[in-house]
Coordinates of C-alpha atoms in Angstrom, one line a residue:
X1 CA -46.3 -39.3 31.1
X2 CA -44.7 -41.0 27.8
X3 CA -44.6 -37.9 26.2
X4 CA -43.1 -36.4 29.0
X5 CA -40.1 -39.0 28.8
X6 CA -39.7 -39.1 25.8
X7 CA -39.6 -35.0 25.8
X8 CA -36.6 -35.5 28.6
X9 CA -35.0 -37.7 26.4
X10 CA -35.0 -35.5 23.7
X11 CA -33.2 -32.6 25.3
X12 CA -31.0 -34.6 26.8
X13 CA -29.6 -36.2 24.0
X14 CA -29.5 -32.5 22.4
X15 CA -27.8 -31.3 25.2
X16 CA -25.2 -33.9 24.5
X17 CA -24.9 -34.1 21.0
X18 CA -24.1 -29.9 21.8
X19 CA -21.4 -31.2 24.0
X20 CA -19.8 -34.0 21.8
X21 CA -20.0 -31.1 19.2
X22 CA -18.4 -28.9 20.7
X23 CA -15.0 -31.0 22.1
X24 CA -15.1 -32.5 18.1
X25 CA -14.8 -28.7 16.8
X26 CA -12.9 -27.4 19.1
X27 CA -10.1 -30.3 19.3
X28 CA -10.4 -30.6 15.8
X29 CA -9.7 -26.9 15.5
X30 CA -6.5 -26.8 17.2
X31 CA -5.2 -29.8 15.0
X32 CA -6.4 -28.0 11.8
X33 CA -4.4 -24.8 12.5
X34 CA -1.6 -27.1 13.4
X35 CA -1.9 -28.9 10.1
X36 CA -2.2 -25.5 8.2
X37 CA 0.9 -24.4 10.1
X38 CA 3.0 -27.2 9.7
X39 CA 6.0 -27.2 7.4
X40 CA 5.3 -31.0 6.5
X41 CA 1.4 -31.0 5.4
X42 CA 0.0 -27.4 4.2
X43 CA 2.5 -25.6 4.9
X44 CA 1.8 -22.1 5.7
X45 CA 3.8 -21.1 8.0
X46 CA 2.3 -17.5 8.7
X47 CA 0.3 -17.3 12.3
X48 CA -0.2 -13.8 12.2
X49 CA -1.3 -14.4 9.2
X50 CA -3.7 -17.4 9.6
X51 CA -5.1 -15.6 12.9
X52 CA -5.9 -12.2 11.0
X53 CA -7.6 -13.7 8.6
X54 CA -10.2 -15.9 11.1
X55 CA -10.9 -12.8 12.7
X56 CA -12.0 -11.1 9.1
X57 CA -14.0 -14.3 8.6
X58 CA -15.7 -14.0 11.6
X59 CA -16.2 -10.1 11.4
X60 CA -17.8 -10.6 7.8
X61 CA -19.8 -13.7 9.1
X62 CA -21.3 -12.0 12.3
X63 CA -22.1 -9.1 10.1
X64 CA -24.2 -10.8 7.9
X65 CA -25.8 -13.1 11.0
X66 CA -26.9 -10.2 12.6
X67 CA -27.3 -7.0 10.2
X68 CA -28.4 -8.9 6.8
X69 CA -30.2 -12.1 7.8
X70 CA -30.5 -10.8 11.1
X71 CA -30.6 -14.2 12.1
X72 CA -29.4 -12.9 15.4
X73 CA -29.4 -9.6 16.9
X74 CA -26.7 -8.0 18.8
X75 CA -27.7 -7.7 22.4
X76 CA -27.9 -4.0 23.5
X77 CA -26.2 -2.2 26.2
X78 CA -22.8 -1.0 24.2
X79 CA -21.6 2.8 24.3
X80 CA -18.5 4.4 22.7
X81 CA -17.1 4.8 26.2
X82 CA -18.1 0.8 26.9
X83 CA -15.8 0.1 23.7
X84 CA -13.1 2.3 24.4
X85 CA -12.3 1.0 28.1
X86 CA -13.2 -2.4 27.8
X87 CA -14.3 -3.8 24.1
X88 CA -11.0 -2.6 22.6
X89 CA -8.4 -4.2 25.3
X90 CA -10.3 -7.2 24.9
X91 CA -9.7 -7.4 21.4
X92 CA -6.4 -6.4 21.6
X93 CA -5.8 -9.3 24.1
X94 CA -7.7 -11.4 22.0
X95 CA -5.6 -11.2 18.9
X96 CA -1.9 -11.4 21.1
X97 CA -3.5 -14.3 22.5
X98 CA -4.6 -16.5 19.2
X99 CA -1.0 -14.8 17.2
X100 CA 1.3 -16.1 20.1
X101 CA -0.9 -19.7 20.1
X102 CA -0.4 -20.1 16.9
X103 CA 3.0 -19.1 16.5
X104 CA 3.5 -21.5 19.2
X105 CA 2.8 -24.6 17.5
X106 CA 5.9 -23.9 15.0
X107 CA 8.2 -24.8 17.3
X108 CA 6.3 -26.9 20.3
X109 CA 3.8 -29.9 20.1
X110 CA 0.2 -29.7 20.2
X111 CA 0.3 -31.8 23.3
X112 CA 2.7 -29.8 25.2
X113 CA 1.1 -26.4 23.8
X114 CA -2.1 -27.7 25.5
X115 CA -0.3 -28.9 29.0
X116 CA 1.2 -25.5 29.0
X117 CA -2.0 -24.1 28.6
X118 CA -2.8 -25.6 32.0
X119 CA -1.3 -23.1 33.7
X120 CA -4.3 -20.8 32.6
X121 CA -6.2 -20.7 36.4
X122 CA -2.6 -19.4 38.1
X123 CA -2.4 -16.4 35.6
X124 CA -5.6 -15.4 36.2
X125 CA -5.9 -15.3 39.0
X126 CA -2.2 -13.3 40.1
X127 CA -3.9 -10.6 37.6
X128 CA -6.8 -11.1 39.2
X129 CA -5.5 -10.4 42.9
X130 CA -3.3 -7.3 41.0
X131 CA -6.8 -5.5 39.7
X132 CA -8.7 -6.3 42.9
X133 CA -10.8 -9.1 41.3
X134 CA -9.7 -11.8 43.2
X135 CA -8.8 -12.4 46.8
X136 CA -5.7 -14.2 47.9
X137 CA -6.3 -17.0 50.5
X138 CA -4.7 -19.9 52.1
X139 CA -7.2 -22.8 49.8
X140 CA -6.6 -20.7 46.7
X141 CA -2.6 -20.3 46.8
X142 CA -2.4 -24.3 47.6
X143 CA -4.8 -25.1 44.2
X144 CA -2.3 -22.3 42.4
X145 CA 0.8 -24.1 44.0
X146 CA -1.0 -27.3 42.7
X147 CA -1.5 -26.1 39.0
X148 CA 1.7 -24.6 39.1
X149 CA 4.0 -28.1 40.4
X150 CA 2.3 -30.3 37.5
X151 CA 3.1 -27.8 34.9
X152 CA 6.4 -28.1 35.7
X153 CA 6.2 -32.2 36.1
X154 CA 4.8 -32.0 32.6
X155 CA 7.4 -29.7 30.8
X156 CA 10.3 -31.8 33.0
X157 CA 9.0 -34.4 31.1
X158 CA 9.0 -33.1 27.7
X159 CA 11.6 -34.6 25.0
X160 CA 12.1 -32.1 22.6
X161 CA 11.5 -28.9 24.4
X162 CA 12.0 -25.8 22.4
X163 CA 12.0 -22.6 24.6
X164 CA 11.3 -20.2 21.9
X165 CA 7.9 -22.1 22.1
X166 CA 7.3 -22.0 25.5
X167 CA 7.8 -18.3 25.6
X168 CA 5.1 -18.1 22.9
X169 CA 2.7 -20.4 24.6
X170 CA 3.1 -18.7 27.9
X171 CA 2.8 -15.0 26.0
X172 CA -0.4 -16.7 24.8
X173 CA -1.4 -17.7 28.7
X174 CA -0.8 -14.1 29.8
X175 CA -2.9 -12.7 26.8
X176 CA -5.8 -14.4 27.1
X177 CA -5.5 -14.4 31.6
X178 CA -6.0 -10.3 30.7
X179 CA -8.5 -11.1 28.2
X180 CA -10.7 -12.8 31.0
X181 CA -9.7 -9.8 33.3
X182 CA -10.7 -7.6 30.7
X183 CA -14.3 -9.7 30.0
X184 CA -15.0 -10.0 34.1
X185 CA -14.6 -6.2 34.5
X186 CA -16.9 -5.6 31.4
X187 CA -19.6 -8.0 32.9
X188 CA -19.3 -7.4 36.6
X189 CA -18.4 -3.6 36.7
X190 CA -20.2 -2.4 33.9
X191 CA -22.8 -4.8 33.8
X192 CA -22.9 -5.9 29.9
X193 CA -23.7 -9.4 29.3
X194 CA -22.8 -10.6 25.9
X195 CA -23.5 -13.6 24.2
X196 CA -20.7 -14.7 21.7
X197 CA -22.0 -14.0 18.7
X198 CA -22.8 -10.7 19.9
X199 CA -19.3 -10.5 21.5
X200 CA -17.7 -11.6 18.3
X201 CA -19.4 -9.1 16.6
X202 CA -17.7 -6.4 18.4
X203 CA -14.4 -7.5 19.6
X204 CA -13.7 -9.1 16.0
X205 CA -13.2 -6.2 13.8
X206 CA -11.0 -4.9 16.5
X207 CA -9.0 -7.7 16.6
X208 CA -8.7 -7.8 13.0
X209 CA -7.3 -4.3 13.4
X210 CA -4.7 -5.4 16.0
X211 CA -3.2 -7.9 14.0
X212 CA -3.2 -6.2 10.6
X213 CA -0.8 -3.6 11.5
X214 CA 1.6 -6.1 13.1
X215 CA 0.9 -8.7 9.8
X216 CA 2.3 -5.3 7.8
X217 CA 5.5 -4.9 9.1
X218 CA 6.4 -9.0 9.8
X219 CA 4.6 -11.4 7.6
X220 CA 3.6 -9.4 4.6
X221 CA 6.6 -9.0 3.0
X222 CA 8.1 -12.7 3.1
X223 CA 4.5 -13.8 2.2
X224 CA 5.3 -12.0 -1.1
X225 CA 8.8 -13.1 -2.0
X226 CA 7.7 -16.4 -1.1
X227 CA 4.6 -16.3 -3.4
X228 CA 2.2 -17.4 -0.3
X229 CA -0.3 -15.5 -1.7
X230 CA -1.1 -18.6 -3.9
X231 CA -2.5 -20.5 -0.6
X232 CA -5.4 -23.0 -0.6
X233 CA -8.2 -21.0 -0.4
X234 CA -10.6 -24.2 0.3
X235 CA -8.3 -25.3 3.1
X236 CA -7.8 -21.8 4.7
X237 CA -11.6 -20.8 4.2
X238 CA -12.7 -24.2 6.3
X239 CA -10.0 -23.4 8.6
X240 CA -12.3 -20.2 9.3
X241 CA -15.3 -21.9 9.1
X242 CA -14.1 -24.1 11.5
X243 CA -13.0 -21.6 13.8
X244 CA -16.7 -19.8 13.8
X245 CA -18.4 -23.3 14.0
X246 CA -16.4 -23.1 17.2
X247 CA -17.9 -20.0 18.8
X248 CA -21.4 -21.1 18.1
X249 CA -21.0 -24.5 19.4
X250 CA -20.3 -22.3 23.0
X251 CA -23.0 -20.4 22.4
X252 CA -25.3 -23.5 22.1
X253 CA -23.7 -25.4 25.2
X254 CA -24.0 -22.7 27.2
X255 CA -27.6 -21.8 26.4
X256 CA -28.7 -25.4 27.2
X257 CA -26.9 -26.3 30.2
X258 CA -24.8 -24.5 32.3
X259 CA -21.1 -22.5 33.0
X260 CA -20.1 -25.8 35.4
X261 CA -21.0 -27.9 31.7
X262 CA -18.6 -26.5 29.2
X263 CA -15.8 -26.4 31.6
X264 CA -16.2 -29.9 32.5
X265 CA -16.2 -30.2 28.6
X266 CA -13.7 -28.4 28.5
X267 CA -11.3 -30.9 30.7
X268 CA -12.2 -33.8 28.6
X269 CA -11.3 -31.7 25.5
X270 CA -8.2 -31.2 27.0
X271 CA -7.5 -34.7 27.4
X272 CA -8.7 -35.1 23.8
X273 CA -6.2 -33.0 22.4
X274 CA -3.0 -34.4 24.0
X275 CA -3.9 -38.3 23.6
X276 CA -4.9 -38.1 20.3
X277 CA -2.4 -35.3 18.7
X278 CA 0.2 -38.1 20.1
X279 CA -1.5 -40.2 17.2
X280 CA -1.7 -38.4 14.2
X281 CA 1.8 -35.7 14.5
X282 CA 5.2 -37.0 14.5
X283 CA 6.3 -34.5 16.8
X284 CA 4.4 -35.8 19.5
X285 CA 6.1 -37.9 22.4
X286 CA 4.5 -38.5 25.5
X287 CA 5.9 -39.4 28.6
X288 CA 5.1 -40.6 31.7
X289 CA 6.2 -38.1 33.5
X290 CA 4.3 -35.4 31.0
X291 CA 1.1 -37.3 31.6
X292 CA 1.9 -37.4 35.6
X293 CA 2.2 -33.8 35.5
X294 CA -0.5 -33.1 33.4
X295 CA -3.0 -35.2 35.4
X296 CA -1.7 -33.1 38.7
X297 CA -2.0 -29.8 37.0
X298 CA -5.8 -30.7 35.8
X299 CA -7.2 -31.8 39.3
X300 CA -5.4 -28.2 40.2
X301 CA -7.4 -26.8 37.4
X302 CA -10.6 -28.7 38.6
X303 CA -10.5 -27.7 42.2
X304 CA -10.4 -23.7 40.8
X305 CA -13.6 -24.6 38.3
X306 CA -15.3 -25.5 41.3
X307 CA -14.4 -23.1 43.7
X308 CA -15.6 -20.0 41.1
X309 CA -18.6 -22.0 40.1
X310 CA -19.3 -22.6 44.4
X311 CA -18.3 -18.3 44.6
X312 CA -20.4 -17.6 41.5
X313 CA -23.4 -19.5 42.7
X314 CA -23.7 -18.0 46.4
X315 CA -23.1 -14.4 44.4
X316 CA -25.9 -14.5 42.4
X317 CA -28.2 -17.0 44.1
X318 CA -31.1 -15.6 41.8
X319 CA -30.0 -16.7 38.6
X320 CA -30.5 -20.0 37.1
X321 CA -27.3 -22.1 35.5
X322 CA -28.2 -21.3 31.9
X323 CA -28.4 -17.3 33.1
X324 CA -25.3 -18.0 34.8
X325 CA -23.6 -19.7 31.9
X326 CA -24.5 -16.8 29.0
X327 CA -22.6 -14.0 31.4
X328 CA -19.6 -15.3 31.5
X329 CA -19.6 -16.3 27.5
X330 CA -15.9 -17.3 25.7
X331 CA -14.5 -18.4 29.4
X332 CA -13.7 -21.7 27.6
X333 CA -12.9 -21.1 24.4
X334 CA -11.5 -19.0 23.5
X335 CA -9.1 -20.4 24.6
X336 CA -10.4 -21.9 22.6
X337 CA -12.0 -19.7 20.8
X338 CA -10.9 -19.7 17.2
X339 CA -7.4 -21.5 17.5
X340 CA -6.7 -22.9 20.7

């Protein structure tokens, strides 16, 4: 019986040492890129740049996780016409979605970045109800209309508001809502369940690709007449580090407790990112009507989590929470995954 107890004990503190590790990498991972980016610390002001070069990371790390050490093996089930229909968009909408983040934090705070980000559920959900995935009804347009009025409270409340950023943020939102459209039709329709390493492996290389061409024509000459290509390469090779530290921290929360786990996690990471960023950047000011809104906004955001999760569960009544959890791999992140 002791053994027994002190066996619970044991996974539990696991589970949330997973859990604290994953809020601490991935809040920590949206104030590195910031710091990177910023004009005043690092100062490398190149997000297509920055994001290109996580996804190469990542492609080369996965690579040699699976293929050399073979520490991990990639899970089966992918065919050309598989990556062609749903593998590529994803990628594609992967890289807009971490190039328009990024770029975002030039001209917004990390704070308002991440209240913006709120309005995640809403965009997902219109596209969702466009492709047939979703269902409009009377419960889901109020937690919409919900999400949707305490965005708004929150950027009312905003000092220093610079549009240019919000445009980027919100070409982020839409990004990674397809993204999530693209990843439910490739689990659902087609019946693929990926874990994110094995997800990374595939959709990184493309994404790579998707922001190389791009990094060509806009970045790649005023890194060179600005003689950029002198960087830190400690600080940027972390920064990558960092960012695939990230996806494996998903990987292990969602492999020990459930989908319903990481998103609450996800909440209090939120909530993380915009106390704390008020503390240690200078362009940080928090109101009380941004906080206001912000709290509105998240209990919209809440009600949705638990209104898929309650959907989810009665779909598949069969599978257990962690089963649940590893088919529906990045949900969180993502956002994020890599540089959110």
């Amino acid at each position: 019986m002791a053994d027994r107890s002190r066996g619970f004990l044991r996974e539990e503190f696991v589970t949330y040492a997973y859990i604290l590790l994953y809020i601490a990498l991935s809040s920590g991972q949206i104030f590195f890129n910031k710091w990177v980016l910023s004009s005043k610390e690092i100062n490398f002001p190149y997000p297509l740049g920055l994001t290109l070069l996580h996804m190469v990371f990542s492609s080369v790390l996965c690579f040699l996780i699976t293929k050399v050490f073979k520490i991990m093996k990639v899970e089966e089930g992918m065919t050309l016409e598989i990556y062609v229909t749903s593998v590529i968009p994803i990628g594609a909408m992967f890289a807009m979605t971490l190039w328009l983040g990024n770029t975002a934090y030039l001209y917004i705070s990390v704070a308002f970045a991440q209240m913006l980000k709120a309005i995640m559920p809403v965009a997902v959900f219109v596209l969702g109800v466009a492709v047939g995935l979703e269902v409009m009804s009377c419960r889901m347009l109020l937690i919409m209309s919900v999400i949707s009025f305490g965005v708004l409270v929150a950027s009312y409340g905003e000092i220093n508001i610079s549009w240019i950023g919000v445009v980027y943020q919100m070409g982020g939102v839409v990004g990674e809502a397809l993204r999530l459209i693209f990843m439910e039709i490739l689990v659902k329709r087609k019946g693929i369940k990926l874990n994110p390493i094995s997800l990374m492996y595939y959709v990184s290389p493309c994404s790579a690709l998707c922001l190389f061409i791009p990094w060509i024509f806009l970045e790649k000459s005023k890194m060179e007449a600005n003689g950029t290509w002198n960087f830190q390469p400690l600080v940027l090779t972390l920064n990558s580090l960092c960012t695939f530290a990230l996806n494996l921290s998903v990987f292990l929360v969602i492999s020990h407790t459930s989908a319903l786990t990481i998103r609450v996690a996800g909440v209090v990471k939120d909530w993380v990112v915009v106390l704390v960023s008020a503390l240690l950047f200078a362009d940080t000011k928090l109101t009380i009507i941004n906080l206001f809104g912000y709290a509105i906004a998240i209990a919209g955001v809440a009600a949705y989590n638990n209104h898929k999760l309650k959907k989810e569960a009665s779909r598949v009544p069969s599978e257990s929470p962690e089963e649940e959890g590893q088919s529906i791999p990045l949900v969180s992140q993502s956002s994020d995954t890599t540089n959110r």
